[in-house]
Every structure is written in structure tokens, then in C-alpha cells.
């Protein structure tokens, strides 16, 4: 069910969305359906997410989860410059207004113009329509059954490698059996990439899917695997595994992260106290989301 604010926007502000932008990004469902079709028809496919953190690095500034690193900046830039139909780049700029817009979950960044400036200064390509980087968190909150179906069909049954700091047992609740698990530091993973990258190279040819969960370093992982010519799928799911691990690392997790539990193969049994807590969150969020 769409929100009151969505219908108001559709009536009074549709022309703004129809204007041509120099940078174009798909809405949530268009991007999701495009990825599903691509996964069905490609044996090699990379879904590479750029968010605010990556643009902070491209601005040569520290981020909350890592310090600025010149080599990281160079590899992020190289990742963004890849132009191939099998290398899907998700960009956090000019989100079309759709039914998923919600404060704390999915909205335009207040400093979007600074990100646009970065793209213009670096002469990044703008002639494509970018994928949406917030697909999975929005589906987790608003369409958990749809996300569960996606995980069942395209992720859980695949032979896979997981690269991240989340415990293997937690990650497997979301992604299914992990055949090769590469542990990395929770923060500043790029600073130690020379230590754990050989493990990735050693086993990546043995899998059909790689799930990087390394913040901005996920983009570096994607770039290096792309350049290596490895034929597999690489999908960056963002922070949804944090919700499974009950890490309140993002505002969307604090607000509605418990909805991810509905996407798991074996959802945990909740105590009465947990059910009441989540119910209160849902009621509060529902009314809040009608207007903001």
C-alpha cells in the first residue's frame, strides 16, 4: 500500500521527476527487475554499489568507518569508470520519487550537489542510466517476501564466497551456505587488503557467486575480480547483513531492520517482548511514513 505522501507527490509534483537530469538513476523496482533479468541471462554479472561513503573518499576525506587512503581513492575511481553491460554500477544521485521514499530509509542525500560536482570534476561518464544502490534495504523493509524469493532463487543455492567481518554463521542465515569465507577487519579493511586478498584469489575460481561485504572496499573487490577476468557473479548487498546481526549501523536498521528476519530461511522465534517492541516500531513508522 502506497503512502499518503506518495499520492500527494504524484498529484502536485510529477513534472519535477520527468525532467531530464544529467545523471539518471533507476527507481527501486525498475533496478530490481533489471537485475533479475540480467541474472537469468548472464553467467558473469557484477552489481557494484556506490554510496555516500565512496563519494566521501573521492572527495579525499575521511569516512566514519575508514580513513582516507589515496590508493583506495584510485581504485574507487577506476571501478566507477568501468563501462560494460555486465558491470552494473549503482549510483546514489537523482533517485526518482517512488513508493519507497521514507525518511531514514531511502531519500535523496542533502549533499547530493557535492556528489554531482565530484562526477563533473572527474569527468565520470553520465550517458548511462545507473542502477539504484538501495534496492536491498528497501525490499527488506517494504517487500521482505519479494526479497526472500530473490535470495531463494539466485543466492542461497549458489556455490559462494563471502568476504566480510560478519560471522559466518550470521551471514549464512541470510545468504545460505557459504563455501569459502574470507574474514576481513570491521574497519579500515583496505589497509590490510594485502593480507587477505591472496585468499580471495586462491578460491574465487571455485565459486559461482561472490558476496563482498566490506564497505567501500567492496568496490575494490569488484574491480579486481573484474580485471582478473573471473567468470562469476558478484553482488554487493550493502548493509542488510548488519540487520541480521542486529548491528544498528544504519538509520534504516534502527527504524525497521527487524523486517529482515522475514527474509531468512529459518526466521527465529521471537519472544513476546520482542514482538511487542517490533509492533510498536511498525505502528510508529507507519504513521510517520505517511507524511515524511
mmCIF file of C-alpha atoms in Angstrom:
data_model
loop_
_atom_site.group_PDB
_atom_site.id
_atom_site.type_symbol
_atom_site.label_atom_id
_atom_site.label_comp_id
_atom_site.label_asym_id
_atom_site.label_seq_id
_atom_site.Cartn_x
_atom_site.Cartn_y
_atom_site.Cartn_z
ATOM 1 C CA UNK A 1 0.000 0.000 0.000
ATOM 2 C CA UNK A 2 1.434 3.344 -1.064
ATOM 3 C CA UNK A 3 1.719 6.229 1.383
ATOM 4 C CA UNK A 4 -0.314 9.418 1.570
ATOM 5 C CA UNK A 5 2.763 11.472 0.690
ATOM 6 C CA UNK A 6 3.304 9.383 -2.439
ATOM 7 C CA UNK A 7 -0.185 10.194 -3.754
ATOM 8 C CA UNK A 8 0.222 13.888 -2.881
ATOM 9 C CA UNK A 9 3.525 13.960 -4.717
ATOM 10 C CA UNK A 10 2.020 12.214 -7.737
ATOM 11 C CA UNK A 11 -0.705 14.844 -7.944
ATOM 12 C CA UNK A 12 1.277 18.002 -7.299
ATOM 13 C CA UNK A 13 4.915 17.370 -8.161
ATOM 14 C CA UNK A 14 5.188 14.853 -11.021
ATOM 15 C CA UNK A 15 6.794 17.244 -13.500
ATOM 16 C CA UNK A 16 9.966 17.509 -11.437
ATOM 17 C CA UNK A 17 10.644 13.790 -11.818
ATOM 18 C CA UNK A 18 10.048 13.839 -15.557
ATOM 19 C CA UNK A 19 12.712 16.468 -16.156
ATOM 20 C CA UNK A 20 15.861 15.149 -17.770
ATOM 21 C CA UNK A 21 18.812 15.092 -15.389
ATOM 22 C CA UNK A 22 22.410 14.930 -16.460
ATOM 23 C CA UNK A 23 22.748 11.971 -14.085
ATOM 24 C CA UNK A 24 19.981 9.384 -14.193
ATOM 25 C CA UNK A 25 19.332 6.576 -11.712
ATOM 26 C CA UNK A 26 16.588 3.943 -11.875
ATOM 27 C CA UNK A 27 13.893 3.663 -9.262
ATOM 28 C CA UNK A 28 13.902 0.694 -6.891
ATOM 29 C CA UNK A 29 11.637 -1.701 -8.777
ATOM 30 C CA UNK A 30 13.000 -0.918 -12.248
ATOM 31 C CA UNK A 31 16.513 -1.593 -10.998
ATOM 32 C CA UNK A 32 15.421 -4.773 -9.198
ATOM 33 C CA UNK A 33 13.641 -6.227 -12.232
ATOM 34 C CA UNK A 34 16.567 -5.327 -14.487
ATOM 35 C CA UNK A 35 18.945 -7.196 -12.180
ATOM 36 C CA UNK A 36 16.678 -10.246 -12.035
ATOM 37 C CA UNK A 37 16.531 -10.409 -15.832
ATOM 38 C CA UNK A 38 20.305 -9.952 -16.074
ATOM 39 C CA UNK A 39 20.967 -12.737 -13.550
ATOM 40 C CA UNK A 40 18.835 -15.088 -15.640
ATOM 41 C CA UNK A 41 20.697 -14.373 -18.866
ATOM 42 C CA UNK A 42 24.312 -13.677 -17.824
ATOM 43 C CA UNK A 43 26.836 -16.107 -16.411
ATOM 44 C CA UNK A 44 29.038 -13.160 -15.429
ATOM 45 C CA UNK A 45 27.442 -10.166 -13.724
ATOM 46 C CA UNK A 46 28.697 -7.576 -11.260
ATOM 47 C CA UNK A 47 26.411 -5.344 -9.171
ATOM 48 C CA UNK A 48 28.627 -2.610 -7.753
ATOM 49 C CA UNK A 49 27.178 -0.157 -5.233
ATOM 50 C CA UNK A 50 28.425 3.392 -4.864
ATOM 51 C CA UNK A 51 27.015 5.267 -1.888
ATOM 52 C CA UNK A 52 27.838 8.318 0.151
ATOM 53 C CA UNK A 53 30.930 6.694 1.653
ATOM 54 C CA UNK A 54 32.555 6.136 -1.714
ATOM 55 C CA UNK A 55 31.946 9.740 -2.695
ATOM 56 C CA UNK A 56 33.437 10.929 0.600
ATOM 57 C CA UNK A 57 36.621 9.095 -0.359
ATOM 58 C CA UNK A 58 36.518 10.577 -3.856
ATOM 59 C CA UNK A 59 36.354 13.962 -2.101
ATOM 60 C CA UNK A 60 39.597 12.907 -0.367
ATOM 61 C CA UNK A 61 38.051 12.992 3.096
ATOM 62 C CA UNK A 62 37.851 10.535 5.998
ATOM 63 C CA UNK A 63 34.682 8.484 6.415
ATOM 64 C CA UNK A 64 33.102 7.301 9.659
ATOM 65 C CA UNK A 65 34.288 3.734 9.022
ATOM 66 C CA UNK A 66 37.712 4.335 7.484
ATOM 67 C CA UNK A 67 40.404 6.944 6.964
ATOM 68 C CA UNK A 68 41.194 8.427 3.584
ATOM 69 C CA UNK A 69 43.581 6.313 1.555
ATOM 70 C CA UNK A 70 44.968 7.542 -1.751
ATOM 71 C CA UNK A 71 45.149 4.062 -3.251
ATOM 72 C CA UNK A 72 41.558 3.345 -2.227
ATOM 73 C CA UNK A 73 40.541 6.568 -3.977
ATOM 74 C CA UNK A 74 42.307 5.476 -7.165
ATOM 75 C CA UNK A 75 40.670 2.055 -7.192
ATOM 76 C CA UNK A 76 37.228 3.516 -6.475
ATOM 77 C CA UNK A 77 37.638 5.888 -9.392
ATOM 78 C CA UNK A 78 38.751 3.040 -11.648
ATOM 79 C CA UNK A 79 35.725 1.000 -10.567
ATOM 80 C CA UNK A 80 33.347 3.815 -11.447
ATOM 81 C CA UNK A 81 34.954 4.178 -14.872
ATOM 82 C CA UNK A 82 34.261 0.584 -15.943
ATOM 83 C CA UNK A 83 31.793 0.656 -18.814
ATOM 84 C CA UNK A 84 30.341 -2.754 -19.651
ATOM 85 C CA UNK A 85 26.845 -4.221 -19.685
ATOM 86 C CA UNK A 86 27.951 -6.905 -17.233
ATOM 87 C CA UNK A 87 29.282 -4.360 -14.718
ATOM 88 C CA UNK A 88 26.218 -2.684 -13.215
ATOM 89 C CA UNK A 89 27.067 0.492 -11.334
ATOM 90 C CA UNK A 90 24.631 1.749 -8.706
ATOM 91 C CA UNK A 91 24.823 5.489 -8.097
ATOM 92 C CA UNK A 92 23.360 7.480 -5.136
ATOM 93 C CA UNK A 93 22.291 10.502 -7.188
ATOM 94 C CA UNK A 94 18.924 11.694 -8.559
ATOM 95 C CA UNK A 95 16.718 8.956 -7.132
ATOM 96 C CA UNK A 96 13.289 9.077 -8.825
ATOM 97 C CA UNK A 97 10.497 9.613 -6.327
ATOM 98 C CA UNK A 98 8.721 6.294 -5.761
ATOM 99 C CA UNK A 99 6.678 4.482 -3.110
ATOM 100 C CA UNK A 100 9.810 3.536 -1.161
ATOM 101 C CA UNK A 101 10.794 7.067 -0.206
ATOM 102 C CA UNK A 102 10.886 7.314 3.578
ATOM 103 C CA UNK A 103 12.919 9.410 5.972
ATOM 104 C CA UNK A 104 15.709 7.336 7.483
ATOM 105 C CA UNK A 105 15.212 4.530 4.939
ATOM 106 C CA UNK A 106 15.603 5.927 1.443
ATOM 107 C CA UNK A 107 15.833 9.568 0.368
ATOM 108 C CA UNK A 108 17.981 11.935 -1.626
ATOM 109 C CA UNK A 109 21.148 12.946 0.177
ATOM 110 C CA UNK A 110 21.105 16.529 1.424
ATOM 111 C CA UNK A 111 24.565 17.000 -0.080
ATOM 112 C CA UNK A 112 23.740 15.480 -3.465
ATOM 113 C CA UNK A 113 25.113 18.501 -5.339
ATOM 114 C CA UNK A 114 28.575 17.869 -3.907
ATOM 115 C CA UNK A 115 28.468 14.338 -5.341
ATOM 116 C CA UNK A 116 27.374 15.701 -8.706
ATOM 117 C CA UNK A 117 30.303 18.111 -8.547
ATOM 118 C CA UNK A 118 32.678 15.174 -7.996
ATOM 119 C CA UNK A 119 31.332 13.412 -11.073
ATOM 120 C CA UNK A 120 31.736 16.545 -13.157
ATOM 121 C CA UNK A 121 35.212 17.337 -11.854
ATOM 122 C CA UNK A 122 36.427 13.809 -12.600
ATOM 123 C CA UNK A 123 34.603 13.659 -15.922
ATOM 124 C CA UNK A 124 32.767 10.472 -14.977
ATOM 125 C CA UNK A 125 30.507 9.024 -17.649
ATOM 126 C CA UNK A 126 26.881 10.143 -17.416
ATOM 127 C CA UNK A 127 25.419 8.653 -20.563
ATOM 128 C CA UNK A 128 24.087 5.537 -18.854
ATOM 129 C CA UNK A 129 21.163 5.057 -16.526
ATOM 130 C CA UNK A 130 22.651 3.916 -13.212
ATOM 131 C CA UNK A 131 21.252 1.184 -11.009
ATOM 132 C CA UNK A 132 19.768 2.019 -7.626
ATOM 133 C CA UNK A 133 22.091 1.269 -4.675
ATOM 134 C CA UNK A 134 19.234 0.955 -2.151
ATOM 135 C CA UNK A 135 17.386 -1.989 -3.713
ATOM 136 C CA UNK A 136 18.016 -4.492 -0.978
ATOM 137 C CA UNK A 137 17.402 -2.330 2.084
ATOM 138 C CA UNK A 138 14.130 -1.065 0.585
ATOM 139 C CA UNK A 139 12.930 -4.544 -0.284
ATOM 140 C CA UNK A 140 13.954 -5.772 3.166
ATOM 141 C CA UNK A 141 11.771 -3.118 4.803
ATOM 142 C CA UNK A 142 8.824 -2.872 2.415
ATOM 143 C CA UNK A 143 8.814 -6.126 0.400
ATOM 144 C CA UNK A 144 10.532 -8.799 2.527
ATOM 145 C CA UNK A 145 8.693 -11.653 0.796
ATOM 146 C CA UNK A 146 9.929 -10.454 -2.589
ATOM 147 C CA UNK A 147 13.476 -10.228 -1.266
ATOM 148 C CA UNK A 148 13.207 -13.722 0.229
ATOM 149 C CA UNK A 149 12.155 -15.061 -3.164
ATOM 150 C CA UNK A 150 15.147 -13.366 -4.772
ATOM 151 C CA UNK A 151 17.517 -14.854 -2.219
ATOM 152 C CA UNK A 152 15.986 -18.303 -2.650
ATOM 153 C CA UNK A 153 16.168 -18.187 -6.443
ATOM 154 C CA UNK A 154 19.515 -16.519 -7.076
ATOM 155 C CA UNK A 155 21.674 -16.550 -3.948
ATOM 156 C CA UNK A 156 21.139 -19.337 -1.441
ATOM 157 C CA UNK A 157 21.518 -22.250 -3.849
ATOM 158 C CA UNK A 158 24.742 -20.910 -5.420
ATOM 159 C CA UNK A 159 28.252 -22.023 -4.529
ATOM 160 C CA UNK A 160 29.579 -18.845 -2.997
ATOM 161 C CA UNK A 161 32.315 -16.859 -1.338
ATOM 162 C CA UNK A 162 31.581 -14.288 1.357
ATOM 163 C CA UNK A 163 34.104 -11.539 2.099
ATOM 164 C CA UNK A 164 33.325 -9.583 5.242
ATOM 165 C CA UNK A 165 33.597 -9.141 9.002
ATOM 166 C CA UNK A 166 30.187 -10.588 9.894
ATOM 167 C CA UNK A 167 30.472 -14.024 11.493
ATOM 168 C CA UNK A 168 29.987 -16.847 9.006
ATOM 169 C CA UNK A 169 27.049 -18.305 10.933
ATOM 170 C CA UNK A 170 25.197 -14.986 10.826
ATOM 171 C CA UNK A 171 25.885 -14.407 7.133
ATOM 172 C CA UNK A 172 24.651 -17.914 6.319
ATOM 173 C CA UNK A 173 21.274 -17.119 7.875
ATOM 174 C CA UNK A 174 20.788 -14.584 5.096
ATOM 175 C CA UNK A 175 22.760 -15.936 2.138
ATOM 176 C CA UNK A 176 22.653 -19.678 2.704
ATOM 177 C CA UNK A 177 25.658 -21.992 2.877
ATOM 178 C CA UNK A 178 28.992 -20.202 2.414
ATOM 179 C CA UNK A 179 31.603 -22.406 0.787
ATOM 180 C CA UNK A 180 34.530 -20.000 1.161
ATOM 181 C CA UNK A 181 34.577 -17.450 3.952
ATOM 182 C CA UNK A 182 37.170 -14.647 3.908
ATOM 183 C CA UNK A 183 37.265 -12.669 7.141
ATOM 184 C CA UNK A 184 38.342 -9.048 6.972
ATOM 185 C CA UNK A 185 38.610 -6.294 9.627
ATOM 186 C CA UNK A 186 35.392 -4.492 10.532
ATOM 187 C CA UNK A 187 37.026 -1.116 9.904
ATOM 188 C CA UNK A 188 39.709 0.066 7.502
ATOM 189 C CA UNK A 189 39.612 -3.211 5.570
ATOM 190 C CA UNK A 190 41.500 -1.678 2.674
ATOM 191 C CA UNK A 191 44.520 -1.058 4.897
ATOM 192 C CA UNK A 192 45.024 -4.827 5.218
ATOM 193 C CA UNK A 193 43.929 -5.914 1.755
ATOM 194 C CA UNK A 194 47.397 -7.294 1.007
ATOM 195 C CA UNK A 195 46.868 -9.786 3.866
ATOM 196 C CA UNK A 196 43.510 -11.239 2.867
ATOM 197 C CA UNK A 197 43.374 -10.712 -0.899
ATOM 198 C CA UNK A 198 45.503 -13.823 -1.661
ATOM 199 C CA UNK A 199 42.791 -15.907 -0.006
ATOM 200 C CA UNK A 200 40.223 -14.416 -2.377
ATOM 201 C CA UNK A 201 42.400 -15.129 -5.408
ATOM 202 C CA UNK A 202 43.079 -18.691 -4.268
ATOM 203 C CA UNK A 203 39.444 -19.794 -4.147
ATOM 204 C CA UNK A 204 37.399 -17.426 -6.316
ATOM 205 C CA UNK A 205 37.608 -19.665 -9.395
ATOM 206 C CA UNK A 206 35.815 -22.367 -7.405
ATOM 207 C CA UNK A 207 32.574 -20.399 -6.861
ATOM 208 C CA UNK A 208 29.684 -19.086 -8.912
ATOM 209 C CA UNK A 209 28.919 -16.114 -6.662
ATOM 210 C CA UNK A 210 30.924 -13.660 -4.580
ATOM 211 C CA UNK A 211 29.216 -11.554 -1.901
ATOM 212 C CA UNK A 212 31.518 -8.715 -0.803
ATOM 213 C CA UNK A 213 30.526 -7.090 2.478
ATOM 214 C CA UNK A 214 33.400 -4.707 3.024
ATOM 215 C CA UNK A 215 32.087 -1.163 2.755
ATOM 216 C CA UNK A 216 33.962 0.843 0.135
ATOM 217 C CA UNK A 217 36.451 -1.983 -0.224
ATOM 218 C CA UNK A 218 33.626 -3.989 -1.811
ATOM 219 C CA UNK A 219 34.043 -1.769 -4.868
ATOM 220 C CA UNK A 220 37.745 -2.572 -4.943
ATOM 221 C CA UNK A 221 36.991 -6.296 -4.679
ATOM 222 C CA UNK A 222 34.606 -5.983 -7.620
ATOM 223 C CA UNK A 223 37.129 -4.047 -9.703
ATOM 224 C CA UNK A 224 39.957 -6.504 -9.071
ATOM 225 C CA UNK A 225 37.796 -9.519 -9.815
ATOM 226 C CA UNK A 226 36.510 -7.854 -12.970
ATOM 227 C CA UNK A 227 40.028 -7.098 -14.162
ATOM 228 C CA UNK A 228 41.116 -10.651 -13.361
ATOM 229 C CA UNK A 229 38.555 -11.982 -15.832
ATOM 230 C CA UNK A 230 36.973 -14.368 -13.333
ATOM 231 C CA UNK A 231 33.622 -15.619 -14.617
ATOM 232 C CA UNK A 232 31.161 -15.497 -11.775
ATOM 233 C CA UNK A 233 28.560 -13.189 -10.315
ATOM 234 C CA UNK A 234 29.471 -10.521 -7.765
ATOM 235 C CA UNK A 235 26.668 -8.829 -5.828
ATOM 236 C CA UNK A 236 27.083 -6.158 -3.156
ATOM 237 C CA UNK A 237 24.031 -6.317 -0.879
ATOM 238 C CA UNK A 238 25.042 -3.383 1.290
ATOM 239 C CA UNK A 239 24.124 -3.348 4.957
ATOM 240 C CA UNK A 240 21.273 -5.869 5.162
ATOM 241 C CA UNK A 241 23.539 -8.478 6.769
ATOM 242 C CA UNK A 242 24.112 -5.952 9.582
ATOM 243 C CA UNK A 243 20.384 -6.067 10.295
ATOM 244 C CA UNK A 244 20.556 -9.853 10.610
ATOM 245 C CA UNK A 245 23.488 -9.433 13.014
ATOM 246 C CA UNK A 246 21.446 -6.786 14.907
ATOM 247 C CA UNK A 247 24.090 -4.132 14.321
ATOM 248 C CA UNK A 248 22.404 -0.746 14.298
ATOM 249 C CA UNK A 249 24.935 0.620 11.835
ATOM 250 C CA UNK A 250 22.362 2.471 9.727
ATOM 251 C CA UNK A 251 19.256 4.502 10.478
ATOM 252 C CA UNK A 252 17.089 2.148 8.415
ATOM 253 C CA UNK A 253 18.163 -0.734 10.653
ATOM 254 C CA UNK A 254 17.266 1.187 13.801
ATOM 255 C CA UNK A 255 13.859 2.019 12.349
ATOM 256 C CA UNK A 256 12.826 -1.169 10.552
ATOM 257 C CA UNK A 257 15.760 -3.557 10.453
ATOM 258 C CA UNK A 258 13.764 -6.320 12.128
ATOM 259 C CA UNK A 259 11.826 -6.787 8.869
ATOM 260 C CA UNK A 260 14.910 -8.581 7.502
ATOM 261 C CA UNK A 261 14.042 -11.526 9.759
ATOM 262 C CA UNK A 262 11.159 -12.308 7.383
ATOM 263 C CA UNK A 263 13.634 -12.926 4.549
ATOM 264 C CA UNK A 264 15.567 -15.660 6.358
ATOM 265 C CA UNK A 265 15.251 -19.341 5.523
ATOM 266 C CA UNK A 266 14.600 -20.103 9.181
ATOM 267 C CA UNK A 267 13.280 -16.987 10.948
ATOM 268 C CA UNK A 268 13.988 -17.011 14.686
ATOM 269 C CA UNK A 269 11.210 -17.448 17.199
ATOM 270 C CA UNK A 270 10.564 -14.113 18.836
ATOM 271 C CA UNK A 271 9.761 -13.585 22.475
ATOM 272 C CA UNK A 272 6.601 -11.734 23.448
ATOM 273 C CA UNK A 273 8.721 -8.738 24.420
ATOM 274 C CA UNK A 274 10.401 -8.699 21.000
ATOM 275 C CA UNK A 275 7.082 -8.988 19.173
ATOM 276 C CA UNK A 276 5.653 -6.081 21.146
ATOM 277 C CA UNK A 277 8.762 -3.978 20.551
ATOM 278 C CA UNK A 278 8.632 -4.590 16.800
ATOM 279 C CA UNK A 279 4.889 -3.932 16.714
ATOM 280 C CA UNK A 280 5.388 -0.551 18.383
ATOM 281 C CA UNK A 281 8.108 0.275 15.872
ATOM 282 C CA UNK A 282 5.882 -0.732 12.968
ATOM 283 C CA UNK A 283 2.921 1.351 14.149
ATOM 284 C CA UNK A 284 5.080 4.398 14.802
ATOM 285 C CA UNK A 285 6.835 4.052 11.453
ATOM 286 C CA UNK A 286 3.597 3.540 9.528
ATOM 287 C CA UNK A 287 2.059 6.830 10.647
ATOM 288 C CA UNK A 288 5.347 8.724 10.426
ATOM 289 C CA UNK A 289 5.904 7.428 6.919
ATOM 290 C CA UNK A 290 2.598 8.767 5.637
ATOM 291 C CA UNK A 291 3.914 12.319 5.675
ATOM 292 C CA UNK A 292 7.748 12.312 5.835
#
